[in-house]
Amino acid sequence: MNENLYNILMIDDHPIVTDGLEKLLSTHIQAHCMKANDLNTLKQVLTGRDFNLCITDLEFPGTDGFNLIRMIHEHLPQCPILVYTMHEEPWIATKLYESDIRNFISGAVSKHADLDEIPMAVNTIRNGQEYFSQSFSLLYGKRSRTENRSPYRTLSDREKEVLTYLMQGLSTREIARRMYLSINTIQTYRKRLLEKMNAKNVAELVSKCKGLF
């Protein structure tokens, strides 16, 4: 790794995204880019290497995006992290601004934003500042005005239905059968419920949601 260049680690399970980012950034800054498109590669890259910036998606097979951020920070505590994601839902912005994640990241850019925002964000962070694209700034403002509201209000009707069945003690298979959905789909809903309600497991989720029905 060239220590004279700005060393960037790009994390996304789609090689077309990391290749595109590398090509885009190469026209704006002198940088050495390393790419990790799967969890095993990422774990190897994080061992014994230093980077000036890490650009990461929030969708990554083998782990959820917020645990991914924690993993990066654990291995690279001094490395700024820029989130690059297609997800702009209010609950995502809320999670990004919660203290245990907010302290680890230096910015967030939507994949729906203009491509010019990427080098702009990188240069801003490189200069020691933070960069959040407009969509996340607006969502954060909305979150700040409603931060005392229960996260239960952010749940979709489907998520509330799954939550109801979980609180009744039904298994994933039983819920899938009742809702005429696949087991994988129900597992996805469970994962979202745990993330939105900031629960480590179903037992904690049920405990937090008592009294909401």
PDB file of C-alpha atoms in Angstrom:
ATOM      1  CA  MET A   1       0.000   0.000   0.000  1.00  0.00           C
ATOM      2  CA  ASN A   2       1.360   3.399  -1.013  1.00  0.00           C
ATOM      3  CA  GLU A   3       1.591   5.559   2.114  1.00  0.00           C
ATOM      4  CA  ASN A   4       1.893   8.728   0.008  1.00  0.00           C
ATOM      5  CA  LEU A   5      -1.570   8.264  -1.476  1.00  0.00           C
ATOM      6  CA  TYR A   6      -4.955   8.666   0.164  1.00  0.00           C
ATOM      7  CA  ASN A   7      -5.853   5.057   0.955  1.00  0.00           C
ATOM      8  CA  ILE A   8      -9.546   4.190   0.665  1.00  0.00           C
ATOM      9  CA  LEU A   9     -11.308   0.948   1.539  1.00  0.00           C
ATOM     10  CA  MET A  10     -14.561   0.414  -0.400  1.00  0.00           C
ATOM     11  CA  ILE A  11     -17.093  -2.073   0.965  1.00  0.00           C
ATOM     12  CA  ASP A  12     -20.047  -3.172  -1.160  1.00  0.00           C
ATOM     13  CA  ASP A  13     -21.249  -6.617  -2.208  1.00  0.00           C
ATOM     14  CA  HIS A  14     -21.694  -5.393  -5.792  1.00  0.00           C
ATOM     15  CA  PRO A  15     -18.316  -5.147  -7.593  1.00  0.00           C
ATOM     16  CA  ILE A  16     -19.872  -2.809 -10.168  1.00  0.00           C
ATOM     17  CA  VAL A  17     -20.397  -0.269  -7.365  1.00  0.00           C
ATOM     18  CA  THR A  18     -16.852  -0.422  -5.985  1.00  0.00           C
ATOM     19  CA  ASP A  19     -15.371  -0.416  -9.488  1.00  0.00           C
ATOM     20  CA  GLY A  20     -17.487   2.614 -10.370  1.00  0.00           C
ATOM     21  CA  LEU A  21     -16.462   4.450  -7.209  1.00  0.00           C
ATOM     22  CA  GLU A  22     -12.803   3.755  -7.896  1.00  0.00           C
ATOM     23  CA  LYS A  23     -13.090   5.081 -11.442  1.00  0.00           C
ATOM     24  CA  LEU A  24     -15.021   8.151 -10.300  1.00  0.00           C
ATOM     25  CA  LEU A  25     -12.632   9.059  -7.503  1.00  0.00           C
ATOM     26  CA  SER A  26      -9.544   8.494  -9.648  1.00  0.00           C
ATOM     27  CA  THR A  27     -10.562  11.505 -11.768  1.00  0.00           C
ATOM     28  CA  HIS A  28     -10.709  13.784  -8.715  1.00  0.00           C
ATOM     29  CA  ILE A  29      -8.068  12.706  -6.219  1.00  0.00           C
ATOM     30  CA  GLN A  30      -4.882  10.669  -6.055  1.00  0.00           C
ATOM     31  CA  ALA A  31      -5.958   7.643  -4.118  1.00  0.00           C
ATOM     32  CA  HIS A  32      -5.190   3.978  -3.671  1.00  0.00           C
ATOM     33  CA  CYS A  33      -8.442   2.020  -3.499  1.00  0.00           C
ATOM     34  CA  MET A  34      -8.897  -1.437  -2.030  1.00  0.00           C
ATOM     35  CA  LYS A  35     -12.206  -3.243  -2.454  1.00  0.00           C
ATOM     36  CA  ALA A  36     -14.038  -5.795  -0.306  1.00  0.00           C
ATOM     37  CA  ASN A  37     -17.092  -7.401  -1.894  1.00  0.00           C
ATOM     38  CA  ASP A  38     -17.697 -10.158   0.667  1.00  0.00           C
ATOM     39  CA  LEU A  39     -17.332 -10.615   4.407  1.00  0.00           C
ATOM     40  CA  ASN A  40     -14.335 -12.979   4.294  1.00  0.00           C
ATOM     41  CA  THR A  41     -12.370 -10.578   2.114  1.00  0.00           C
ATOM     42  CA  LEU A  42     -13.296  -7.699   4.384  1.00  0.00           C
ATOM     43  CA  LYS A  43     -12.071  -9.498   7.500  1.00  0.00           C
ATOM     44  CA  GLN A  44      -8.744 -10.196   5.794  1.00  0.00           C
ATOM     45  CA  VAL A  45      -8.384  -6.613   4.596  1.00  0.00           C
ATOM     46  CA  LEU A  46      -9.132  -5.179   8.035  1.00  0.00           C
ATOM     47  CA  THR A  47      -6.290  -7.170   9.596  1.00  0.00           C
ATOM     48  CA  GLY A  48      -2.956  -5.400   9.622  1.00  0.00           C
ATOM     49  CA  ARG A  49      -3.844  -2.580   7.237  1.00  0.00           C
ATOM     50  CA  ASP A  50      -4.496   1.130   7.709  1.00  0.00           C
ATOM     51  CA  PHE A  51      -6.773   3.326   5.635  1.00  0.00           C
ATOM     52  CA  ASN A  52      -7.486   7.054   5.451  1.00  0.00           C
ATOM     53  CA  LEU A  53     -11.158   6.507   4.651  1.00  0.00           C
ATOM     54  CA  CYS A  54     -13.671   3.686   4.519  1.00  0.00           C
ATOM     55  CA  ILE A  55     -16.715   3.905   2.222  1.00  0.00           C
ATOM     56  CA  THR A  56     -19.343   1.316   3.082  1.00  0.00           C
ATOM     57  CA  ASP A  57     -22.822   0.248   2.072  1.00  0.00           C
ATOM     58  CA  LEU A  58     -25.391  -0.692   4.721  1.00  0.00           C
ATOM     59  CA  GLU A  59     -26.405  -3.875   2.870  1.00  0.00           C
ATOM     60  CA  PHE A  60     -23.721  -6.524   3.184  1.00  0.00           C
ATOM     61  CA  PRO A  61     -24.262 -10.319   3.250  1.00  0.00           C
ATOM     62  CA  GLY A  62     -23.286 -11.957   6.532  1.00  0.00           C
ATOM     63  CA  THR A  63     -23.921  -8.972   8.787  1.00  0.00           C
ATOM     64  CA  ASP A  64     -26.193  -5.959   9.082  1.00  0.00           C
ATOM     65  CA  GLY A  65     -24.958  -2.501   8.180  1.00  0.00           C
ATOM     66  CA  PHE A  66     -24.760  -1.146  11.700  1.00  0.00           C
ATOM     67  CA  ASN A  67     -22.746  -4.098  13.016  1.00  0.00           C
ATOM     68  CA  LEU A  68     -20.574  -3.632   9.939  1.00  0.00           C
ATOM     69  CA  ILE A  69     -19.838  -0.057  11.012  1.00  0.00           C
ATOM     70  CA  ARG A  70     -18.964  -1.264  14.508  1.00  0.00           C
ATOM     71  CA  MET A  71     -16.653  -3.920  13.042  1.00  0.00           C
ATOM     72  CA  ILE A  72     -14.829  -1.366  10.902  1.00  0.00           C
ATOM     73  CA  HIS A  73     -14.404   0.998  13.843  1.00  0.00           C
ATOM     74  CA  GLU A  74     -13.130  -1.806  16.060  1.00  0.00           C
ATOM     75  CA  HIS A  75     -10.358  -2.631  13.587  1.00  0.00           C
ATOM     76  CA  LEU A  76      -9.764   0.926  12.337  1.00  0.00           C
ATOM     77  CA  PRO A  77     -10.661   3.227  15.244  1.00  0.00           C
ATOM     78  CA  GLN A  78      -8.950   6.260  13.670  1.00  0.00           C
ATOM     79  CA  CYS A  79     -10.409   5.780  10.183  1.00  0.00           C
ATOM     80  CA  PRO A  80     -13.318   8.018   9.095  1.00  0.00           C
ATOM     81  CA  ILE A  81     -16.313   6.090   7.754  1.00  0.00           C
ATOM     82  CA  LEU A  82     -18.538   7.333   4.932  1.00  0.00           C
ATOM     83  CA  VAL A  83     -21.843   5.505   4.519  1.00  0.00           C
ATOM     84  CA  TYR A  84     -22.972   5.119   0.908  1.00  0.00           C
ATOM     85  CA  THR A  85     -26.457   3.614   0.741  1.00  0.00           C
ATOM     86  CA  MET A  86     -29.684   3.588  -1.240  1.00  0.00           C
ATOM     87  CA  HIS A  87     -31.723   3.533   1.976  1.00  0.00           C
ATOM     88  CA  GLU A  88     -33.156   6.910   2.971  1.00  0.00           C
ATOM     89  CA  GLU A  89     -35.899   5.733   5.309  1.00  0.00           C
ATOM     90  CA  PRO A  90     -36.361   7.846   8.463  1.00  0.00           C
ATOM     91  CA  TRP A  91     -35.469   4.918  10.728  1.00  0.00           C
ATOM     92  CA  ILE A  92     -32.141   4.538   8.905  1.00  0.00           C
ATOM     93  CA  ALA A  93     -31.336   8.197   9.538  1.00  0.00           C
ATOM     94  CA  THR A  94     -32.365   7.702  13.160  1.00  0.00           C
ATOM     95  CA  LYS A  95     -30.006   4.748  13.567  1.00  0.00           C
ATOM     96  CA  LEU A  96     -27.143   6.636  11.904  1.00  0.00           C
ATOM     97  CA  TYR A  97     -27.564   9.502  14.350  1.00  0.00           C
ATOM     98  CA  GLU A  98     -27.775   7.338  17.462  1.00  0.00           C
ATOM     99  CA  SER A  99     -24.697   7.794  19.625  1.00  0.00           C
ATOM    100  CA  ASP A 100     -23.228   4.294  19.249  1.00  0.00           C
ATOM    101  CA  ILE A 101     -23.166   4.720  15.441  1.00  0.00           C
ATOM    102  CA  ARG A 102     -22.952   8.503  15.067  1.00  0.00           C
ATOM    103  CA  ASN A 103     -19.624   8.583  16.906  1.00  0.00           C
ATOM    104  CA  PHE A 104     -18.124   6.209  14.344  1.00  0.00           C
ATOM    105  CA  ILE A 105     -19.152   7.837  11.059  1.00  0.00           C
ATOM    106  CA  SER A 106     -18.051  11.034   9.332  1.00  0.00           C
ATOM    107  CA  GLY A 107     -20.795  11.233   6.749  1.00  0.00           C
ATOM    108  CA  ALA A 108     -23.520   9.600   4.688  1.00  0.00           C
ATOM    109  CA  VAL A 109     -24.356   9.923   1.008  1.00  0.00           C
ATOM    110  CA  SER A 110     -27.416   8.528  -0.739  1.00  0.00           C
ATOM    111  CA  LYS A 111     -26.892   6.376  -3.815  1.00  0.00           C
ATOM    112  CA  HIS A 112     -29.714   8.421  -5.340  1.00  0.00           C
ATOM    113  CA  ALA A 113     -27.629  11.600  -5.054  1.00  0.00           C
ATOM    114  CA  ASP A 114     -25.641  13.104  -7.939  1.00  0.00           C
ATOM    115  CA  LEU A 115     -22.318  11.364  -8.519  1.00  0.00           C
ATOM    116  CA  ASP A 116     -20.538  14.674  -7.885  1.00  0.00           C
ATOM    117  CA  GLU A 117     -21.433  14.290  -4.208  1.00  0.00           C
ATOM    118  CA  ILE A 118     -19.069  11.367  -3.731  1.00  0.00           C
ATOM    119  CA  PRO A 119     -15.774  13.214  -4.434  1.00  0.00           C
ATOM    120  CA  MET A 120     -17.238  16.234  -2.631  1.00  0.00           C
ATOM    121  CA  ALA A 121     -17.913  14.106   0.453  1.00  0.00           C
ATOM    122  CA  VAL A 122     -14.493  12.435   0.284  1.00  0.00           C
ATOM    123  CA  ASN A 123     -12.653  15.758   0.002  1.00  0.00           C
ATOM    124  CA  THR A 124     -14.722  17.266   2.817  1.00  0.00           C
ATOM    125  CA  ILE A 125     -13.918  14.369   5.136  1.00  0.00           C
ATOM    126  CA  ARG A 126     -10.296  14.436   4.014  1.00  0.00           C
ATOM    127  CA  ASN A 127     -10.155  18.048   5.214  1.00  0.00           C
ATOM    128  CA  GLY A 128     -11.290  16.994   8.668  1.00  0.00           C
ATOM    129  CA  GLN A 129     -14.982  17.870   8.338  1.00  0.00           C
ATOM    130  CA  GLU A 130     -18.161  15.832   8.064  1.00  0.00           C
ATOM    131  CA  TYR A 131     -20.450  15.437   5.068  1.00  0.00           C
ATOM    132  CA  PHE A 132     -24.094  14.359   5.039  1.00  0.00           C
ATOM    133  CA  SER A 133     -26.037  14.621   1.794  1.00  0.00           C
ATOM    134  CA  GLN A 134     -29.208  16.675   1.809  1.00  0.00           C
ATOM    135  CA  SER A 135     -31.561  13.716   2.123  1.00  0.00           C
ATOM    136  CA  PHE A 136     -29.917  12.582   5.357  1.00  0.00           C
ATOM    137  CA  SER A 137     -29.685  16.117   6.706  1.00  0.00           C
ATOM    138  CA  LEU A 138     -33.410  16.613   6.101  1.00  0.00           C
ATOM    139  CA  LEU A 139     -34.253  13.278   7.679  1.00  0.00           C
ATOM    140  CA  TYR A 140     -32.079  14.134  10.661  1.00  0.00           C
ATOM    141  CA  GLY A 141     -33.928  17.410  11.064  1.00  0.00           C
ATOM    142  CA  LYS A 142     -37.213  15.538  10.977  1.00  0.00           C
ATOM    143  CA  ARG A 143     -35.859  13.035  13.469  1.00  0.00           C
ATOM    144  CA  SER A 144     -34.709  15.803  15.818  1.00  0.00           C
ATOM    145  CA  ARG A 145     -38.197  17.305  15.854  1.00  0.00           C
ATOM    146  CA  THR A 146     -39.797  13.952  16.646  1.00  0.00           C
ATOM    147  CA  GLU A 147     -37.074  12.204  18.645  1.00  0.00           C
ATOM    148  CA  ASN A 148     -39.384  11.636  21.613  1.00  0.00           C
ATOM    149  CA  ARG A 149     -41.799   9.619  19.512  1.00  0.00           C
ATOM    150  CA  SER A 150     -41.767   5.859  19.926  1.00  0.00           C
ATOM    151  CA  PRO A 151     -39.942   3.984  17.145  1.00  0.00           C
ATOM    152  CA  TYR A 152     -43.051   1.790  17.075  1.00  0.00           C
ATOM    153  CA  ARG A 153     -44.653   4.503  14.965  1.00  0.00           C
ATOM    154  CA  THR A 154     -42.113   3.899  12.205  1.00  0.00           C
ATOM    155  CA  LEU A 155     -43.186   0.279  11.750  1.00  0.00           C
ATOM    156  CA  SER A 156     -45.094  -0.701   8.629  1.00  0.00           C
ATOM    157  CA  ASP A 157     -48.413  -2.555   8.894  1.00  0.00           C
ATOM    158  CA  ARG A 158     -46.680  -5.802   7.914  1.00  0.00           C
ATOM    159  CA  GLU A 159     -44.005  -5.301  10.571  1.00  0.00           C
ATOM    160  CA  LYS A 160     -46.662  -4.634  13.193  1.00  0.00           C
ATOM    161  CA  GLU A 161     -48.455  -7.813  12.158  1.00  0.00           C
ATOM    162  CA  VAL A 162     -45.264  -9.862  12.493  1.00  0.00           C
ATOM    163  CA  LEU A 163     -44.576  -8.202  15.848  1.00  0.00           C
ATOM    164  CA  THR A 164     -48.055  -9.145  17.064  1.00  0.00           C
ATOM    165  CA  TYR A 165     -47.457 -12.799  16.222  1.00  0.00           C
ATOM    166  CA  LEU A 166     -44.015 -12.732  17.843  1.00  0.00           C
ATOM    167  CA  MET A 167     -45.547 -11.376  21.024  1.00  0.00           C
ATOM    168  CA  GLN A 168     -47.991 -14.284  20.913  1.00  0.00           C
ATOM    169  CA  GLY A 169     -45.034 -16.662  20.932  1.00  0.00           C
ATOM    170  CA  LEU A 170     -45.394 -17.947  17.364  1.00  0.00           C
ATOM    171  CA  SER A 171     -42.363 -19.320  15.547  1.00  0.00           C
ATOM    172  CA  THR A 172     -41.076 -17.973  12.230  1.00  0.00           C
ATOM    173  CA  ARG A 173     -42.563 -20.974  10.406  1.00  0.00           C
ATOM    174  CA  GLU A 174     -45.964 -20.481  12.056  1.00  0.00           C
ATOM    175  CA  ILE A 175     -45.994 -16.768  11.208  1.00  0.00           C
ATOM    176  CA  ALA A 176     -45.038 -17.497   7.602  1.00  0.00           C
ATOM    177  CA  ARG A 177     -47.919 -19.964   7.350  1.00  0.00           C
ATOM    178  CA  ARG A 178     -50.453 -17.519   8.793  1.00  0.00           C
ATOM    179  CA  MET A 179     -49.317 -14.620   6.617  1.00  0.00           C
ATOM    180  CA  TYR A 180     -48.882 -16.749   3.474  1.00  0.00           C
ATOM    181  CA  LEU A 181     -45.288 -15.569   3.144  1.00  0.00           C
ATOM    182  CA  SER A 182     -41.955 -17.370   2.884  1.00  0.00           C
ATOM    183  CA  ILE A 183     -39.846 -18.097   5.950  1.00  0.00           C
ATOM    184  CA  ASN A 184     -37.066 -15.915   4.508  1.00  0.00           C
ATOM    185  CA  THR A 185     -39.476 -12.989   4.226  1.00  0.00           C
ATOM    186  CA  ILE A 186     -40.544 -13.362   7.861  1.00  0.00           C
ATOM    187  CA  GLN A 187     -36.887 -13.551   8.907  1.00  0.00           C
ATOM    188  CA  THR A 188     -36.299 -10.267   7.080  1.00  0.00           C
ATOM    189  CA  TYR A 189     -39.209  -8.658   8.940  1.00  0.00           C
ATOM    190  CA  ARG A 190     -37.808  -9.952  12.238  1.00  0.00           C
ATOM    191  CA  LYS A 191     -34.392  -8.455  11.449  1.00  0.00           C
ATOM    192  CA  ARG A 192     -35.955  -5.073  10.653  1.00  0.00           C
ATOM    193  CA  LEU A 193     -38.010  -5.152  13.848  1.00  0.00           C
ATOM    194  CA  LEU A 194     -34.906  -5.809  15.943  1.00  0.00           C
ATOM    195  CA  GLU A 195     -33.055  -2.953  14.227  1.00  0.00           C
ATOM    196  CA  LYS A 196     -35.906  -0.449  14.415  1.00  0.00           C
ATOM    197  CA  MET A 197     -36.750  -1.220  18.034  1.00  0.00           C
ATOM    198  CA  ASN A 198     -33.034  -1.449  18.966  1.00  0.00           C
ATOM    199  CA  ALA A 199     -33.453  -4.932  20.447  1.00  0.00           C
ATOM    200  CA  LYS A 200     -30.759  -7.609  20.587  1.00  0.00           C
ATOM    201  CA  ASN A 201     -33.168 -10.547  20.360  1.00  0.00           C
ATOM    202  CA  VAL A 202     -36.865 -11.409  20.185  1.00  0.00           C
ATOM    203  CA  ALA A 203     -37.181 -11.626  23.974  1.00  0.00           C
ATOM    204  CA  GLU A 204     -35.933  -8.047  24.347  1.00  0.00           C
ATOM    205  CA  LEU A 205     -38.135  -6.972  21.443  1.00  0.00           C
ATOM    206  CA  VAL A 206     -41.238  -8.413  23.121  1.00  0.00           C
ATOM    207  CA  SER A 207     -40.292  -6.805  26.431  1.00  0.00           C
ATOM    208  CA  LYS A 208     -39.859  -3.374  24.810  1.00  0.00           C
ATOM    209  CA  CYS A 209     -43.166  -3.586  22.963  1.00  0.00           C
ATOM    210  CA  LYS A 210     -45.365  -4.555  25.899  1.00  0.00           C
ATOM    211  CA  GLY A 211     -48.068  -1.976  26.389  1.00  0.00           C
ATOM    212  CA  LEU A 212     -48.011  -0.821  22.757  1.00  0.00           C
ATOM    213  CA  PHE A 213     -51.018  -2.930  21.822  1.00  0.00           C
TER     214      PHE A 213
END
